[in-house]
mmCIF file of C-alpha atoms in Angstrom:
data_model
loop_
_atom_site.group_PDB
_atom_site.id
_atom_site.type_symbol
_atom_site.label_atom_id
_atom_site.label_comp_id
_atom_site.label_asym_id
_atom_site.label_seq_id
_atom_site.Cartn_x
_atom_site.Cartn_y
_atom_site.Cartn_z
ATOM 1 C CA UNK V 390 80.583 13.971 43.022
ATOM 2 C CA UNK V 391 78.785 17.443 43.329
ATOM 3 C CA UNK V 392 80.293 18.311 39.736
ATOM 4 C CA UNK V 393 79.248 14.966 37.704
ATOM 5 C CA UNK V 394 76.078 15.573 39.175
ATOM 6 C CA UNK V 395 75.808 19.475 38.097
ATOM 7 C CA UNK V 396 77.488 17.945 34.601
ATOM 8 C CA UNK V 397 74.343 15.243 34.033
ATOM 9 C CA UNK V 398 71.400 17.916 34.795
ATOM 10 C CA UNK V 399 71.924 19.898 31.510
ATOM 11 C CA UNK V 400 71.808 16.387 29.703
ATOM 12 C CA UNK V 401 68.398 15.067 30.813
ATOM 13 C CA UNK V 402 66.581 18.297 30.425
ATOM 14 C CA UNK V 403 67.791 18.107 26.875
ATOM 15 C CA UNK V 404 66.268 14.857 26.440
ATOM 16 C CA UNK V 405 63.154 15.787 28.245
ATOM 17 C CA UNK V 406 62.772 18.544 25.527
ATOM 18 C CA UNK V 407 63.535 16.681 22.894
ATOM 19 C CA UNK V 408 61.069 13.802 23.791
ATOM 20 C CA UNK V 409 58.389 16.230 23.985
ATOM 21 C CA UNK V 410 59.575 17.949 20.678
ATOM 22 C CA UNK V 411 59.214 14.294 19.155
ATOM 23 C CA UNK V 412 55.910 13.536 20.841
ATOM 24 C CA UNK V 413 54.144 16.948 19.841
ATOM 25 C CA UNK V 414 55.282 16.408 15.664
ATOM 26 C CA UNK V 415 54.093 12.844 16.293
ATOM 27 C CA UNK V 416 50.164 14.263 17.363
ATOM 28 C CA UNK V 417 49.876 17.047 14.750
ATOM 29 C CA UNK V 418 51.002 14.932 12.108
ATOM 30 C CA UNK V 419 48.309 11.989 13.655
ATOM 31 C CA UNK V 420 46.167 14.843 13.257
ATOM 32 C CA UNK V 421 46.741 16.403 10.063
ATOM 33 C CA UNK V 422 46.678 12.998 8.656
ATOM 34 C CA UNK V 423 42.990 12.360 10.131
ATOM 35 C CA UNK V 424 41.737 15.562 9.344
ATOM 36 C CA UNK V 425 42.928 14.762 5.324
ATOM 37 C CA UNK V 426 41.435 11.491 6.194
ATOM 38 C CA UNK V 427 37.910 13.150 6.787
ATOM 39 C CA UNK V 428 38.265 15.812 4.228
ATOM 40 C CA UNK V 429 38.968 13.141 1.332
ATOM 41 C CA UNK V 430 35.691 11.041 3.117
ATOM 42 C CA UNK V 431 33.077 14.398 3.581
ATOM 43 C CA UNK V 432 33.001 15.437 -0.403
ATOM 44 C CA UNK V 433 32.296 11.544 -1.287
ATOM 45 C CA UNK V 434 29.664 11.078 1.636
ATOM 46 C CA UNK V 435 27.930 14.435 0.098
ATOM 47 C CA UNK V 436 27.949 12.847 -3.443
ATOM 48 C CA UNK V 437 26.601 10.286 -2.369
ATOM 49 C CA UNK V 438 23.797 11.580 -0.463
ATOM 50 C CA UNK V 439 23.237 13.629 -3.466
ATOM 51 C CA UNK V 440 22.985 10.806 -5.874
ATOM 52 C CA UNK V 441 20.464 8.916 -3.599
ATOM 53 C CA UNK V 442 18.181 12.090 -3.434
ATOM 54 C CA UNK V 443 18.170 12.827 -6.990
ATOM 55 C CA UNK V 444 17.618 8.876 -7.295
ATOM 56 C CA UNK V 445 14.594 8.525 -5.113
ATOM 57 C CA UNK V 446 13.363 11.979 -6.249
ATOM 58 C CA UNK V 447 13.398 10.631 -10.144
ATOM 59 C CA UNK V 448 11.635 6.878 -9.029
ATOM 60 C CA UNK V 449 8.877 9.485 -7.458
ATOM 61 C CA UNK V 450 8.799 11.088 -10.531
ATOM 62 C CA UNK V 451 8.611 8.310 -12.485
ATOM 63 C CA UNK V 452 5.879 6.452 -10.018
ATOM 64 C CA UNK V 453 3.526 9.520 -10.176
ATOM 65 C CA UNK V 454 3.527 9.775 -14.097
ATOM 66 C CA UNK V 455 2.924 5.745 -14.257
ATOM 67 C CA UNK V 456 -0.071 6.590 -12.221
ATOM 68 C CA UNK V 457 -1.512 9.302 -13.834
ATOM 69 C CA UNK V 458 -3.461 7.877 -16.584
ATOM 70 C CA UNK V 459 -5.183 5.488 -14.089
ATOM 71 C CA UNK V 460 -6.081 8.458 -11.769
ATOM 72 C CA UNK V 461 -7.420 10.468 -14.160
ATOM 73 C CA UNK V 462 -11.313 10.194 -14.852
ATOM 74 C CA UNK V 463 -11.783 11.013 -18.178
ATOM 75 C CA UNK V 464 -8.795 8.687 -19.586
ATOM 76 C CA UNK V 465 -9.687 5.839 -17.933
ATOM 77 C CA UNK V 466 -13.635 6.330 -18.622
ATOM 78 C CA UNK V 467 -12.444 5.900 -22.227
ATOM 79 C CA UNK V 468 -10.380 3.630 -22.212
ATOM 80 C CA UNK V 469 -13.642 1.773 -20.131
ATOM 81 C CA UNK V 470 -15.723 2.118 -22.710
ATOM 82 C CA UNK V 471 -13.407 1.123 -25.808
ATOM 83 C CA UNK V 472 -12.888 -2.626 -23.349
ATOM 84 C CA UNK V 473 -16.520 -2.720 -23.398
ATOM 85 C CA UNK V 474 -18.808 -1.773 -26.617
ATOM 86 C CA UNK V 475 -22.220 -1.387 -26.500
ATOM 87 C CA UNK V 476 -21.619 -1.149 -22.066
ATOM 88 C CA UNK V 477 -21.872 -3.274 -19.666
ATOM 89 C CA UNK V 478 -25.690 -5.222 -20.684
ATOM 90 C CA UNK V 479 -23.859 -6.027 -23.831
ATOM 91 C CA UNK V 480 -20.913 -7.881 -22.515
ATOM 92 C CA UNK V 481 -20.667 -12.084 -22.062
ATOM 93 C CA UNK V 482 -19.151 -12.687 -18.748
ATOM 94 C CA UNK V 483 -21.068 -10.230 -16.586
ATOM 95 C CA UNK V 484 -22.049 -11.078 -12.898
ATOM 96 C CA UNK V 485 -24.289 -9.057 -10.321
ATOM 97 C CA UNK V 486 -23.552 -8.872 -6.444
ATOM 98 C CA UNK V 487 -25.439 -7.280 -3.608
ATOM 99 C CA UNK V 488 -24.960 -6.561 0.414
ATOM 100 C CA UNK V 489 -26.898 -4.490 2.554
ATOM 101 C CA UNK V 490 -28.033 -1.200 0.312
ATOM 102 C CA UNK V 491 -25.223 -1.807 -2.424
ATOM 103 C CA UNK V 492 -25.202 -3.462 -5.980
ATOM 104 C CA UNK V 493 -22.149 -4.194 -8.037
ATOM 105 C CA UNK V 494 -22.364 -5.362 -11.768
ATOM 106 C CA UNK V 495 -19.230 -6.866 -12.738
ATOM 107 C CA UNK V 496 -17.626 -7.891 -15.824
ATOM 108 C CA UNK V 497 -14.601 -10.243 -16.680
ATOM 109 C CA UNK V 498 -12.337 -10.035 -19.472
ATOM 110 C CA UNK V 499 -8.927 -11.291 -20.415
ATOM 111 C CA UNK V 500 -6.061 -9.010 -19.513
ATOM 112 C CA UNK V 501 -3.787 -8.683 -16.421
ATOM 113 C CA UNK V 502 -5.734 -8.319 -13.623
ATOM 114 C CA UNK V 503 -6.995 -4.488 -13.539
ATOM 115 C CA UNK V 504 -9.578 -3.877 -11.130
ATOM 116 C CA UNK V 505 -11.584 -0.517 -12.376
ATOM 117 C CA UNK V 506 -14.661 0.825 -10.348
ATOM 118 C CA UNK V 507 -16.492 3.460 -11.669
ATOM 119 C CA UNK V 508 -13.967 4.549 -14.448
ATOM 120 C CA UNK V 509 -11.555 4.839 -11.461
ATOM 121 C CA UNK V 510 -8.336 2.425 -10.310
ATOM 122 C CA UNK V 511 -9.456 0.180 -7.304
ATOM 123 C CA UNK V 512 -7.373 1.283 -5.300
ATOM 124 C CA UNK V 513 -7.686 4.793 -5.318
ATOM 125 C CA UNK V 514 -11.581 4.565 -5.254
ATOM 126 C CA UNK V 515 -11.423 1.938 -1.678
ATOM 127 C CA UNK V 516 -9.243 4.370 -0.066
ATOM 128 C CA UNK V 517 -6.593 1.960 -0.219
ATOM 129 C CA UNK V 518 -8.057 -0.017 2.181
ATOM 130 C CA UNK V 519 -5.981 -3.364 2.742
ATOM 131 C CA UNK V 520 -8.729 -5.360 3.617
ATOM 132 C CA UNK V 521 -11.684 -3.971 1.054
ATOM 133 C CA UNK V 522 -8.857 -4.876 -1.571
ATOM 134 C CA UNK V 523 -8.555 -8.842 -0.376
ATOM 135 C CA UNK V 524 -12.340 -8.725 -0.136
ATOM 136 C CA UNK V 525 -12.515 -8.174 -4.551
ATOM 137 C CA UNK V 526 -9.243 -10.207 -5.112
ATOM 138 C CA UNK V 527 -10.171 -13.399 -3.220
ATOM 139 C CA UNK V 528 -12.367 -14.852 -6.034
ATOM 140 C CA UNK V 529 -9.363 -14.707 -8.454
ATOM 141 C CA UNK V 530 -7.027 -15.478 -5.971
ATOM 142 C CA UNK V 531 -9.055 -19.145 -5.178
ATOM 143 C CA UNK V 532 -8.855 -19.291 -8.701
ATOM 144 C CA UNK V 533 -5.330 -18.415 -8.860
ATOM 145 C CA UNK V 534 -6.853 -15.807 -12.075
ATOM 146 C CA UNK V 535 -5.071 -12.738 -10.277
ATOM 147 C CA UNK V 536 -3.212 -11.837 -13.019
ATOM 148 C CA UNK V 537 -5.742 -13.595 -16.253
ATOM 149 C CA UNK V 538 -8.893 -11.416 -16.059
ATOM 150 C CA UNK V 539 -9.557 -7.630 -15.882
ATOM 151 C CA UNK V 540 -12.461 -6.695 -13.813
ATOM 152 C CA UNK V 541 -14.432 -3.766 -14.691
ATOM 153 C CA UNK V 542 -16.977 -2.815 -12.111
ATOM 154 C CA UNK V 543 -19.842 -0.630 -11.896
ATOM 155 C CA UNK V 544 -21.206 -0.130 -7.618
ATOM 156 C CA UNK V 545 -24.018 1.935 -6.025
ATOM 157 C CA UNK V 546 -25.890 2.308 -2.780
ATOM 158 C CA UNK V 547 -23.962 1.523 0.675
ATOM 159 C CA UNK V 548 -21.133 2.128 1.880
ATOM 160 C CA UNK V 549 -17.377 1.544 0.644
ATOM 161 C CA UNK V 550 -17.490 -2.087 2.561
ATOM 162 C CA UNK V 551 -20.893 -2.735 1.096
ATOM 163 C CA UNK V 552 -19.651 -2.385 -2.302
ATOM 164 C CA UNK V 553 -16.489 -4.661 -1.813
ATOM 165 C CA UNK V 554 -18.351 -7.424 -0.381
ATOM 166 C CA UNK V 555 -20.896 -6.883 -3.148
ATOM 167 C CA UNK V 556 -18.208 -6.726 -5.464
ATOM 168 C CA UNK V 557 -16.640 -10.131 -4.969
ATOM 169 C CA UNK V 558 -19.844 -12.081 -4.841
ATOM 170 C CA UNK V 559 -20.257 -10.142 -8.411
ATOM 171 C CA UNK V 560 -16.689 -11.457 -9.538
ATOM 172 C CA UNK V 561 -17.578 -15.180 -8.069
ATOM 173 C CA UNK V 562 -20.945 -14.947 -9.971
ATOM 174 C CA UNK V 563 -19.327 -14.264 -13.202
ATOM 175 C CA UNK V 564 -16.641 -16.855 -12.986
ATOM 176 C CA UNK V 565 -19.285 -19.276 -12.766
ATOM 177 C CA UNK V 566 -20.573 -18.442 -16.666
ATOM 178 C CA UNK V 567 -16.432 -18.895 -17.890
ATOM 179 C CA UNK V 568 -16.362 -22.310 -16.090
ATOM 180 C CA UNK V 569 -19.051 -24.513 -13.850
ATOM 181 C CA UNK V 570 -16.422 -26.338 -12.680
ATOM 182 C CA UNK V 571 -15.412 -23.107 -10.820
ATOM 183 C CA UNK V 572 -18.529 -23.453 -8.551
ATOM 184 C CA UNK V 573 -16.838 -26.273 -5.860
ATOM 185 C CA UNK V 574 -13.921 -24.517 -5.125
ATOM 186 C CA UNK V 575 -15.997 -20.596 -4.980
ATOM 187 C CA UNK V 576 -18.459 -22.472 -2.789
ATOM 188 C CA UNK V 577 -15.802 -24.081 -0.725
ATOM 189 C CA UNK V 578 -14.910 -20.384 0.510
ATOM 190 C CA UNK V 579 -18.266 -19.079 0.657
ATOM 191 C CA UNK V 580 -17.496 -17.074 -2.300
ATOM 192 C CA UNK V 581 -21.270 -17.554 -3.666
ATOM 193 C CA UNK V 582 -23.365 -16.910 -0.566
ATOM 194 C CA UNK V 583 -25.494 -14.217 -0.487
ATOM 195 C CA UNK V 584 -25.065 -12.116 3.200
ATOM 196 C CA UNK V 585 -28.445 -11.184 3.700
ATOM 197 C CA UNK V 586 -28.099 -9.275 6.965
ATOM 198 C CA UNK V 587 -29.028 -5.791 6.617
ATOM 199 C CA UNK V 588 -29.257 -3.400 9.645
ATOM 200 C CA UNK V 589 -32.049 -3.921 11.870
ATOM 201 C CA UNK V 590 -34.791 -0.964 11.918
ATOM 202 C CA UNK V 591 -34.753 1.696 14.818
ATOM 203 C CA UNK V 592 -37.920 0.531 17.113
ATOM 204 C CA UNK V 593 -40.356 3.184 18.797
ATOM 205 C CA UNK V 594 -39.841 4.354 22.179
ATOM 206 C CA UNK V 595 -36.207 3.061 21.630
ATOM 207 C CA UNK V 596 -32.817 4.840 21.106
ATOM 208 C CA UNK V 597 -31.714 2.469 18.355
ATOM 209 C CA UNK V 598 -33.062 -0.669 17.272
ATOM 210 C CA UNK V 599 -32.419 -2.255 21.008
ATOM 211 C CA UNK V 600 -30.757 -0.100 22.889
ATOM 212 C CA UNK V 601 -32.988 1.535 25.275
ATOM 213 C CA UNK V 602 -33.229 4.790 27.320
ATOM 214 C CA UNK V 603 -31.396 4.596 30.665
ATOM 215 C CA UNK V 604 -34.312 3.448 33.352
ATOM 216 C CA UNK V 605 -35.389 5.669 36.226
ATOM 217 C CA UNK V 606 -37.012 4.225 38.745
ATOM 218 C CA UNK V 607 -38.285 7.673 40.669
#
C-alpha cells in the first residue's frame, strides 16, 4: 500500500506542473493578444483626434475669413455707401426712431436681412447682446421680412439699449411707407409707440432724483 502510494506522488506533481505550465501560456497569450488589441486601436484613436483638430481648426479658419469683410470698417463703409447713393436723406424707405437721449435713422432695402449700424455688422457693434438683437429683429420678424429687407442704420446719443429700442421703432416706422397695411399688425405689438420715459432729473437737497440722505434725528 505504502509503495502505490510513493508510486502516485511523482504523477500528480507532474500534472500540477503541467496545469500551471498550461494556465501561464494561456494568460500571456490573453495578454499579448490585448496588448496587439490596443496597439492596432491607439494609432487609429490618434488619427482620429488629429483629423478632428485639423477639422475644427480649418471651420475656424474658414469662419474668421467669412467674417472679416463685415468687421472691417472701411469695407463695409463702402460697400454702405454704394447700397445707398446720394446717403441716407436721399433714400425712399427711410424711418426715424427715438428713446431716451438716442436717435436712429433707418433705411430698408431689398436684400437678405443685413442689419449694419454705423458701417459696422449688428452684431459686433451691440456687443452681441441676445436681447438688443430681438429688440431690431422683432419688426421683421412680425412681418415675417427677416430674411427680405436689409437694414442700414445710422444711431447717436444714449446708450447701446437706447439705440436698439430706438432702432426698431425706426424699422417699424419705415415699414409703414412699403405697406399701410403693415400698421395693424406693428401696432398690435406695440411696435409704433413712442416710450417717452426719460430719466427723471436729480432734485436739490437729494442724493438722486428721490432717494434721500439717511435721516438723523440727533
Amino acid at each position: 500500500m505504502e509503495l502505490a502510494l510513493c508510486s502516485l506522488i511523482p504523477s500528480f506533481s507532474s500534472l500540477s506542473f503541467s496545469s500551471n505550465i498550461s494556465s501561464s501560456k494561456t494568460t500571456q497569450t490573453l495578454s499579448i493578444s490585448r496588448s496587439r488589441l490596443f496597439s492596432d486601436a491607439f494609432p487609429l484613436r490618434k488619427s482620429l483626434s488629429h483629423s478632428a483638430i485639423v477639422a475644427s481648426a480649418t471651420s475656424m479658419d474658414a469662419a474668421s475669413i467669412s467674417t472679416v469683410p463685415y468687421l472691417e470698417g472701411m469695407s463695409l463703409e463702402k460697400y454702405v455707401k454704394s447700397r445707398l447713393p446720394g446717403g441716407f436723406a436721399a433714400q425712399k424707405i427711410i424711418g426715424t426712431g427715438r428713446r431716451k437721449c438716442a436717435i436712429a435713422r433707418v433705411v430698408l432695402q431689398e436684400g437678405t436681412g443685413k442689419f449694419v449700424i454705423n458701417y459696422r455688422d449688428a452684431k459686433e457693434y451691440l456687443q452681441g447682446n441676445p436681447l438688443w438683437l430681438q429688440y431690431i429683429r422683432t419688426p421683421l420678424v412680425t412681418l415675417g421680412y427677416e430674411t427680405n429687407y436689409d437694414v442700414f442704420i445710422k444711431a447717436h446719443g444714449g446708450g447701446l439699449s437706447g439705440q436698439a429700442q430706438a432702432i426698431s421703432l425706426g424699422i417699424a416706422r419705415a415699414l409703414l411707407k412699403i405697406s399701410e397695411n403693415h400698421r395693424v399688425p406693428l401696432r398690435k405689438e406695440g411696435l409704433l409707440t413712442r416710450d417717452s420715459r426719460v430719466v427723471e432729473r436729480k432734485k436739490v437737497g437729494l442724493k438722486k432724483a428721490r432717494k434721500a440722505p439717511q435721516y438723523s434725528k440727533r
